[in-house]
Structures are given as C-alpha cells and as structure tokens.
PDB file of C-alpha atoms in Angstrom:
ATOM      1  CA  UNK A   1     -12.843   7.574  -1.574  1.00 56.00           C
ATOM      2  CA  UNK A   2     -13.877   4.336  -3.228  1.00 48.00           C
ATOM      3  CA  UNK A   3     -12.721   1.123  -1.616  1.00 46.00           C
ATOM      4  CA  UNK A   4     -12.886  -1.745  -4.060  1.00 42.00           C
ATOM      5  CA  UNK A   5     -13.060  -5.269  -2.726  1.00 42.00           C
ATOM      6  CA  UNK A   6     -14.813  -7.091  -5.543  1.00 43.00           C
ATOM      7  CA  UNK A   7     -13.888 -10.547  -6.783  1.00 41.00           C
ATOM      8  CA  UNK A   8     -12.010 -10.470 -10.087  1.00 40.00           C
ATOM      9  CA  UNK A   9     -13.039 -12.772 -12.888  1.00 42.00           C
ATOM     10  CA  UNK A  10     -11.029 -15.866 -13.766  1.00 43.00           C
ATOM     11  CA  UNK A  11      -7.764 -15.271 -15.650  1.00 45.00           C
ATOM     12  CA  UNK A  12      -7.441 -16.785 -19.145  1.00 47.00           C
ATOM     13  CA  UNK A  13     -10.672 -18.706 -18.653  1.00 45.00           C
ATOM     14  CA  UNK A  14      -9.089 -20.983 -16.071  1.00 45.00           C
ATOM     15  CA  UNK A  15     -11.421 -22.184 -13.357  1.00 37.00           C
ATOM     16  CA  UNK A  16      -8.719 -22.644 -10.735  1.00 48.00           C
ATOM     17  CA  UNK A  17      -9.108 -21.142  -7.300  1.00 50.00           C
ATOM     18  CA  UNK A  18     -10.374 -17.577  -7.558  1.00 62.00           C
ATOM     19  CA  UNK A  19      -7.812 -14.873  -6.997  1.00 68.00           C
ATOM     20  CA  UNK A  20      -8.302 -12.908  -3.810  1.00 78.00           C
ATOM     21  CA  UNK A  21      -9.774  -9.472  -4.415  1.00 84.00           C
ATOM     22  CA  UNK A  22      -7.314  -6.604  -4.562  1.00 91.00           C
ATOM     23  CA  UNK A  23      -7.128  -4.369  -1.527  1.00 94.00           C
ATOM     24  CA  UNK A  24      -7.564  -1.058  -3.267  1.00 96.00           C
ATOM     25  CA  UNK A  25      -8.706   2.474  -2.398  1.00 94.00           C
ATOM     26  CA  UNK A  26      -9.285   5.019  -5.177  1.00 94.00           C
ATOM     27  CA  UNK A  27     -10.116   8.701  -5.109  1.00 93.00           C
ATOM     28  CA  UNK A  28     -13.599   9.495  -6.414  1.00 89.00           C
ATOM     29  CA  UNK A  29     -13.745   9.683 -10.217  1.00 84.00           C
ATOM     30  CA  UNK A  30     -14.614  13.393 -10.116  1.00 85.00           C
ATOM     31  CA  UNK A  31     -11.699  14.312  -7.797  1.00 85.00           C
ATOM     32  CA  UNK A  32      -9.035  16.708  -8.995  1.00 84.00           C
ATOM     33  CA  UNK A  33      -5.960  14.814 -10.120  1.00 82.00           C
ATOM     34  CA  UNK A  34      -3.144  15.030  -7.593  1.00 86.00           C
ATOM     35  CA  UNK A  35       0.088  13.175  -6.979  1.00 91.00           C
ATOM     36  CA  UNK A  36      -1.766   9.945  -6.186  1.00 95.00           C
ATOM     37  CA  UNK A  37      -5.028   8.428  -7.299  1.00 95.00           C
ATOM     38  CA  UNK A  38      -5.307   5.955  -4.441  1.00 96.00           C
ATOM     39  CA  UNK A  39      -3.555   3.044  -2.774  1.00 97.00           C
ATOM     40  CA  UNK A  40      -3.017  -0.676  -3.312  1.00 97.00           C
ATOM     41  CA  UNK A  41      -2.105  -3.142  -0.561  1.00 97.00           C
ATOM     42  CA  UNK A  42      -0.810  -6.333  -2.198  1.00 96.00           C
ATOM     43  CA  UNK A  43      -0.683  -9.581  -0.222  1.00 95.00           C
ATOM     44  CA  UNK A  44       2.862 -10.465  -1.328  1.00 94.00           C
ATOM     45  CA  UNK A  45       5.852  -9.124  -3.252  1.00 93.00           C
ATOM     46  CA  UNK A  46       5.113 -11.457  -6.181  1.00 93.00           C
ATOM     47  CA  UNK A  47       3.971  -9.216  -9.050  1.00 93.00           C
ATOM     48  CA  UNK A  48       3.100 -12.185 -11.253  1.00 93.00           C
ATOM     49  CA  UNK A  49       0.571 -13.298  -8.653  1.00 93.00           C
ATOM     50  CA  UNK A  50      -0.614  -9.878  -7.430  1.00 94.00           C
ATOM     51  CA  UNK A  51      -1.043  -7.799 -10.600  1.00 95.00           C
ATOM     52  CA  UNK A  52      -3.744  -9.835 -12.434  1.00 94.00           C
ATOM     53  CA  UNK A  53      -6.410  -9.185  -9.778  1.00 94.00           C
ATOM     54  CA  UNK A  54      -5.529  -5.475  -9.635  1.00 96.00           C
ATOM     55  CA  UNK A  55      -5.518  -5.134 -13.433  1.00 96.00           C
ATOM     56  CA  UNK A  56      -8.796  -7.031 -13.851  1.00 94.00           C
ATOM     57  CA  UNK A  57     -10.526  -4.782 -11.336  1.00 93.00           C
ATOM     58  CA  UNK A  58      -9.138  -1.601 -12.896  1.00 94.00           C
ATOM     59  CA  UNK A  59      -9.954  -2.814 -16.439  1.00 93.00           C
ATOM     60  CA  UNK A  60     -13.610  -2.965 -15.419  1.00 91.00           C
ATOM     61  CA  UNK A  61     -13.757   0.181 -13.290  1.00 89.00           C
ATOM     62  CA  UNK A  62     -11.244   2.586 -14.848  1.00 88.00           C
ATOM     63  CA  UNK A  63      -9.827   1.643 -18.261  1.00 90.00           C
ATOM     64  CA  UNK A  64      -8.016  -1.209 -19.972  1.00 94.00           C
ATOM     65  CA  UNK A  65      -4.550  -1.283 -18.390  1.00 96.00           C
ATOM     66  CA  UNK A  66      -1.762  -1.706 -20.948  1.00 96.00           C
ATOM     67  CA  UNK A  67       1.395  -1.061 -18.911  1.00 97.00           C
ATOM     68  CA  UNK A  68       2.528  -1.096 -15.305  1.00 97.00           C
ATOM     69  CA  UNK A  69       5.611   0.684 -13.975  1.00 97.00           C
ATOM     70  CA  UNK A  70       7.136  -0.165 -10.588  1.00 97.00           C
ATOM     71  CA  UNK A  71      10.232   0.706  -8.595  1.00 95.00           C
ATOM     72  CA  UNK A  72      12.590  -2.308  -8.457  1.00 94.00           C
ATOM     73  CA  UNK A  73      13.294  -2.089  -4.712  1.00 92.00           C
ATOM     74  CA  UNK A  74       9.886  -3.424  -3.606  1.00 90.00           C
ATOM     75  CA  UNK A  75       9.625  -6.521  -5.784  1.00 92.00           C
ATOM     76  CA  UNK A  76      11.587  -9.770  -5.727  1.00 88.00           C
ATOM     77  CA  UNK A  77      11.002 -10.424  -9.436  1.00 89.00           C
ATOM     78  CA  UNK A  78       9.653  -8.025 -12.037  1.00 94.00           C
ATOM     79  CA  UNK A  79       8.087  -9.956 -14.916  1.00 95.00           C
ATOM     80  CA  UNK A  80       8.187  -8.420 -18.397  1.00 95.00           C
ATOM     81  CA  UNK A  81       4.542  -9.341 -18.972  1.00 96.00           C
ATOM     82  CA  UNK A  82       1.554 -10.295 -16.836  1.00 95.00           C
ATOM     83  CA  UNK A  83      -1.519 -12.062 -18.155  1.00 92.00           C
ATOM     84  CA  UNK A  84      -4.732 -10.320 -17.240  1.00 89.00           C
ATOM     85  CA  UNK A  85      -8.252 -11.152 -18.308  1.00 86.00           C
ATOM     86  CA  UNK A  86      -8.149 -11.342 -22.103  1.00 88.00           C
ATOM     87  CA  UNK A  87      -4.905  -9.433 -22.636  1.00 94.00           C
ATOM     88  CA  UNK A  88      -1.252  -9.117 -21.736  1.00 96.00           C
ATOM     89  CA  UNK A  89       0.062  -6.167 -19.736  1.00 97.00           C
ATOM     90  CA  UNK A  90       3.681  -5.058 -20.079  1.00 97.00           C
ATOM     91  CA  UNK A  91       5.563  -4.429 -16.846  1.00 97.00           C
ATOM     92  CA  UNK A  92       8.589  -2.181 -16.516  1.00 96.00           C
ATOM     93  CA  UNK A  93      10.534  -0.387 -13.851  1.00 94.00           C
ATOM     94  CA  UNK A  94      12.274   2.914 -13.204  1.00 92.00           C
ATOM     95  CA  UNK A  95      14.767   3.359 -10.376  1.00 92.00           C
ATOM     96  CA  UNK A  96      14.022   7.121 -10.427  1.00 93.00           C
ATOM     97  CA  UNK A  97      10.337   6.596  -9.638  1.00 94.00           C
ATOM     98  CA  UNK A  98       9.061   7.021  -6.073  1.00 96.00           C
ATOM     99  CA  UNK A  99       9.812   3.581  -4.563  1.00 95.00           C
ATOM    100  CA  UNK A 100       6.365   3.375  -2.944  1.00 97.00           C
ATOM    101  CA  UNK A 101       4.397   4.144  -6.104  1.00 97.00           C
ATOM    102  CA  UNK A 102       2.926   1.996  -8.868  1.00 97.00           C
ATOM    103  CA  UNK A 103       1.946   3.577 -12.194  1.00 97.00           C
ATOM    104  CA  UNK A 104      -0.733   2.002 -14.385  1.00 97.00           C
ATOM    105  CA  UNK A 105      -1.137   3.222 -17.948  1.00 97.00           C
ATOM    106  CA  UNK A 106      -4.122   3.004 -20.289  1.00 93.00           C
ATOM    107  CA  UNK A 107      -3.995   4.203 -23.901  1.00 86.00           C
ATOM    108  CA  UNK A 108      -7.269   6.084 -23.875  1.00 81.00           C
ATOM    109  CA  UNK A 109      -7.229   7.518 -20.341  1.00 84.00           C
ATOM    110  CA  UNK A 110      -3.658   8.137 -19.256  1.00 90.00           C
ATOM    111  CA  UNK A 111      -2.047   7.232 -15.965  1.00 94.00           C
ATOM    112  CA  UNK A 112      -3.218   6.040 -12.555  1.00 94.00           C
ATOM    113  CA  UNK A 113      -0.692   6.458  -9.707  1.00 96.00           C
ATOM    114  CA  UNK A 114      -1.112   4.300  -6.611  1.00 97.00           C
ATOM    115  CA  UNK A 115       0.658   4.202  -3.270  1.00 97.00           C
ATOM    116  CA  UNK A 116       1.932   0.647  -2.733  1.00 97.00           C
ATOM    117  CA  UNK A 117       1.514  -0.358   0.888  1.00 97.00           C
ATOM    118  CA  UNK A 118       4.015  -3.078   1.864  1.00 95.00           C
ATOM    119  CA  UNK A 119       2.364  -6.510   2.185  1.00 96.00           C
ATOM    120  CA  UNK A 120       3.730  -6.967   5.708  1.00 95.00           C
ATOM    121  CA  UNK A 121       2.136  -3.723   6.918  1.00 95.00           C
ATOM    122  CA  UNK A 122      -0.322  -4.102   9.802  1.00 94.00           C
ATOM    123  CA  UNK A 123      -4.026  -3.472   9.238  1.00 95.00           C
ATOM    124  CA  UNK A 124      -4.221  -0.222  11.226  1.00 94.00           C
ATOM    125  CA  UNK A 125      -1.328   1.425   9.359  1.00 96.00           C
ATOM    126  CA  UNK A 126      -2.557   0.139   5.985  1.00 96.00           C
ATOM    127  CA  UNK A 127      -6.029   1.513   6.696  1.00 95.00           C
ATOM    128  CA  UNK A 128      -4.623   4.944   7.597  1.00 96.00           C
ATOM    129  CA  UNK A 129      -2.428   5.079   4.490  1.00 97.00           C
ATOM    130  CA  UNK A 130      -5.239   3.885   2.175  1.00 96.00           C
ATOM    131  CA  UNK A 131      -7.508   6.579   3.585  1.00 95.00           C
ATOM    132  CA  UNK A 132      -4.815   9.239   3.109  1.00 95.00           C
ATOM    133  CA  UNK A 133      -4.042   8.229  -0.484  1.00 96.00           C
ATOM    134  CA  UNK A 134      -7.745   7.987  -1.339  1.00 94.00           C
ATOM    135  CA  UNK A 135      -8.566  11.396   0.132  1.00 94.00           C
ATOM    136  CA  UNK A 136      -9.293  13.886  -2.695  1.00 93.00           C
ATOM    137  CA  UNK A 137      -7.522  16.617  -0.684  1.00 92.00           C
ATOM    138  CA  UNK A 138      -4.288  14.615  -0.399  1.00 89.00           C
ATOM    139  CA  UNK A 139      -1.283  16.404  -1.920  1.00 91.00           C
ATOM    140  CA  UNK A 140       1.414  14.049  -0.597  1.00 93.00           C
ATOM    141  CA  UNK A 141       3.688  11.706  -2.523  1.00 96.00           C
ATOM    142  CA  UNK A 142       3.588   7.967  -1.894  1.00 96.00           C
ATOM    143  CA  UNK A 143       6.803   8.120   0.143  1.00 96.00           C
ATOM    144  CA  UNK A 144       5.463  11.201   1.942  1.00 96.00           C
ATOM    145  CA  UNK A 145       2.386   9.299   3.119  1.00 96.00           C
ATOM    146  CA  UNK A 146       4.578   6.390   4.261  1.00 95.00           C
ATOM    147  CA  UNK A 147       6.882   8.774   6.172  1.00 95.00           C
ATOM    148  CA  UNK A 148       3.907  10.567   7.754  1.00 94.00           C
ATOM    149  CA  UNK A 149       2.546   7.262   9.011  1.00 93.00           C
ATOM    150  CA  UNK A 150       5.924   6.129  10.355  1.00 92.00           C
ATOM    151  CA  UNK A 151       6.213   9.446  12.220  1.00 92.00           C
ATOM    152  CA  UNK A 152       2.667   9.095  13.563  1.00 89.00           C
ATOM    153  CA  UNK A 153       3.512   5.620  14.876  1.00 86.00           C
ATOM    154  CA  UNK A 154       6.789   6.835  16.435  1.00 87.00           C
ATOM    155  CA  UNK A 155       5.094   9.787  18.130  1.00 86.00           C
ATOM    156  CA  UNK A 156       2.294   7.504  19.291  1.00 75.00           C
ATOM    157  CA  UNK A 157       4.746   5.097  20.924  1.00 65.00           C
ATOM    158  CA  UNK A 158       6.506   8.033  22.650  1.00 60.00           C
ATOM    159  CA  UNK A 159       3.184   9.299  23.960  1.00 59.00           C
ATOM    160  CA  UNK A 160       2.312   5.835  25.277  1.00 55.00           C
ATOM    161  CA  UNK A 161       5.582   5.941  27.233  1.00 55.00           C
ATOM    162  CA  UNK A 162       4.690   9.378  28.591  1.00 54.00           C
ATOM    163  CA  UNK A 163       1.218   8.154  29.514  1.00 53.00           C
ATOM    164  CA  UNK A 164       2.730   5.207  31.402  1.00 54.00           C
ATOM    165  CA  UNK A 165       5.058   7.610  33.234  1.00 46.00           C
ATOM    166  CA  UNK A 166       2.214   9.952  34.159  1.00 53.00           C
ATOM    167  CA  UNK A 167      -0.177   7.147  35.178  1.00 56.00           C
ATOM    168  CA  UNK A 168       2.439   5.864  37.602  1.00 56.00           C
ATOM    169  CA  UNK A 169       2.887   9.239  39.254  1.00 54.00           C
ATOM    170  CA  UNK A 170       6.060  10.087  37.383  1.00 53.00           C
ATOM    171  CA  UNK A 171       8.017   7.199  38.854  1.00 48.00           C
ATOM    172  CA  UNK A 172       9.546   4.171  37.149  1.00 47.00           C
ATOM    173  CA  UNK A 173       7.227   1.221  36.618  1.00 44.00           C
ATOM    174  CA  UNK A 174       7.585  -2.007  38.565  1.00 44.00           C
ATOM    175  CA  UNK A 175       9.050  -3.698  35.492  1.00 42.00           C
ATOM    176  CA  UNK A 176      11.672  -0.939  35.211  1.00 42.00           C
ATOM    177  CA  UNK A 177      12.666  -1.110  38.869  1.00 40.00           C
ATOM    178  CA  UNK A 178      12.776  -4.897  39.138  1.00 39.00           C
ATOM    179  CA  UNK A 179      15.983  -4.978  37.098  1.00 38.00           C
ATOM    180  CA  UNK A 180      17.653  -2.131  39.001  1.00 35.00           C
ATOM    181  CA  UNK A 181      19.947  -3.193  41.882  1.00 38.00           C
ATOM    182  CA  UNK A 182      18.868  -1.769  45.199  1.00 38.00           C
ATOM    183  CA  UNK A 183      15.190  -1.675  44.237  1.00 33.00           C
ATOM    184  CA  UNK A 184      12.653  -4.362  44.851  1.00 37.00           C
ATOM    185  CA  UNK A 185       9.099  -4.452  43.543  1.00 35.00           C
ATOM    186  CA  UNK A 186       9.140  -0.809  42.504  1.00 31.00           C
ATOM    187  CA  UNK A 187      10.062   0.450  45.963  1.00 31.00           C
ATOM    188  CA  UNK A 188      13.437   1.723  47.073  1.00 28.00           C
ATOM    189  CA  UNK A 189      15.145  -0.877  49.165  1.00 30.00           C
TER     190      UNK A 189
END
C-alpha cells in the first residue's frame, strides 16, 4: 500500500496558501486490479475545494485525470468542472454508483476507484479503512469496507461492556447502581 501525503503544486499558478495534501492510500502499482484501488479521506464535503489537491497528486503519480464521478449523497454541491494544475476536470455523478466510491478517469490509463472516507470520520476508523482499501488482497466494495468497520466498532463497544461486567465480578458498576432505588454506592441497601 502506498500512502501519499505530498504537497500538491499551486493551482493555476496562484501563490495563495498551499492546499493541504490529500489523505490518500493506493494499492501498489503492480497489484491485481480489484473493486477498489485505494482510499481518499477528504477534509470536507466541498468538492470544489477538495478535488484539486487529489487530482494534482494523481496527475503526477498515476495519469492525467480527465473526469471524476461521484455519488450525489455525499456532497453538498457537485461542480460541473474543477480546475486542477494546468487543466480542467469534468465532474459528474451517478445515483447508481456505490455511494462511498469515487471514480477517476484518465484517457490513456482507464479508471481508478477510491473508497471515500467521510470527512467527519475519526482517525482510528479512517486509518483502518484506508489500510483495508489499500490492501492488494482486498475484494470488498467501498460500502462493504464501511459496513465492516461499523460492525467492528459495534462489536468492540459490546466487548468493552462485557469486559466492564467481567472486571467488576459480574455485578453492576457503581454508576449503574447509583441510579437504582434501593441501592447505594454499588451495594444493596
């Protein structure tokens, strides 16, 4: 898995504040093509702001991106065009596409499919999902990886509850008993 955190060049020659680097994980170039080629974790749901850094990085490391396809449910506004370094990229959407996937197209190479990790996702979950999508052995869809991680978190929170129960000798915790009439401080009254 390649994790790319480089600083993109300036857009349209403007010397304004540099764009933050894209948070991106890609499968190795020699990996067998699967359902996903990696993952992208944007910082916001503003495609106009987020796509230039991603496109600039992929233009230099993969191929010149000409089109981007998104699912409309994840984005507040879907621009028709985005300005990248030295060219314009057309943006479109398909409601039938996996809602957690972004497709990037290049004339000479083909398609790059990325899991889109929600901007509000916590670091631990984003790291797990980026690793899964960037794993050459991964055969899951974007939504499948998201569902797997949600299940992992749910099971983990259940196990923490079980661990609390076991660590307290199988009895309710002091916090649980404080609110129960007839019990004081975790002891039966």
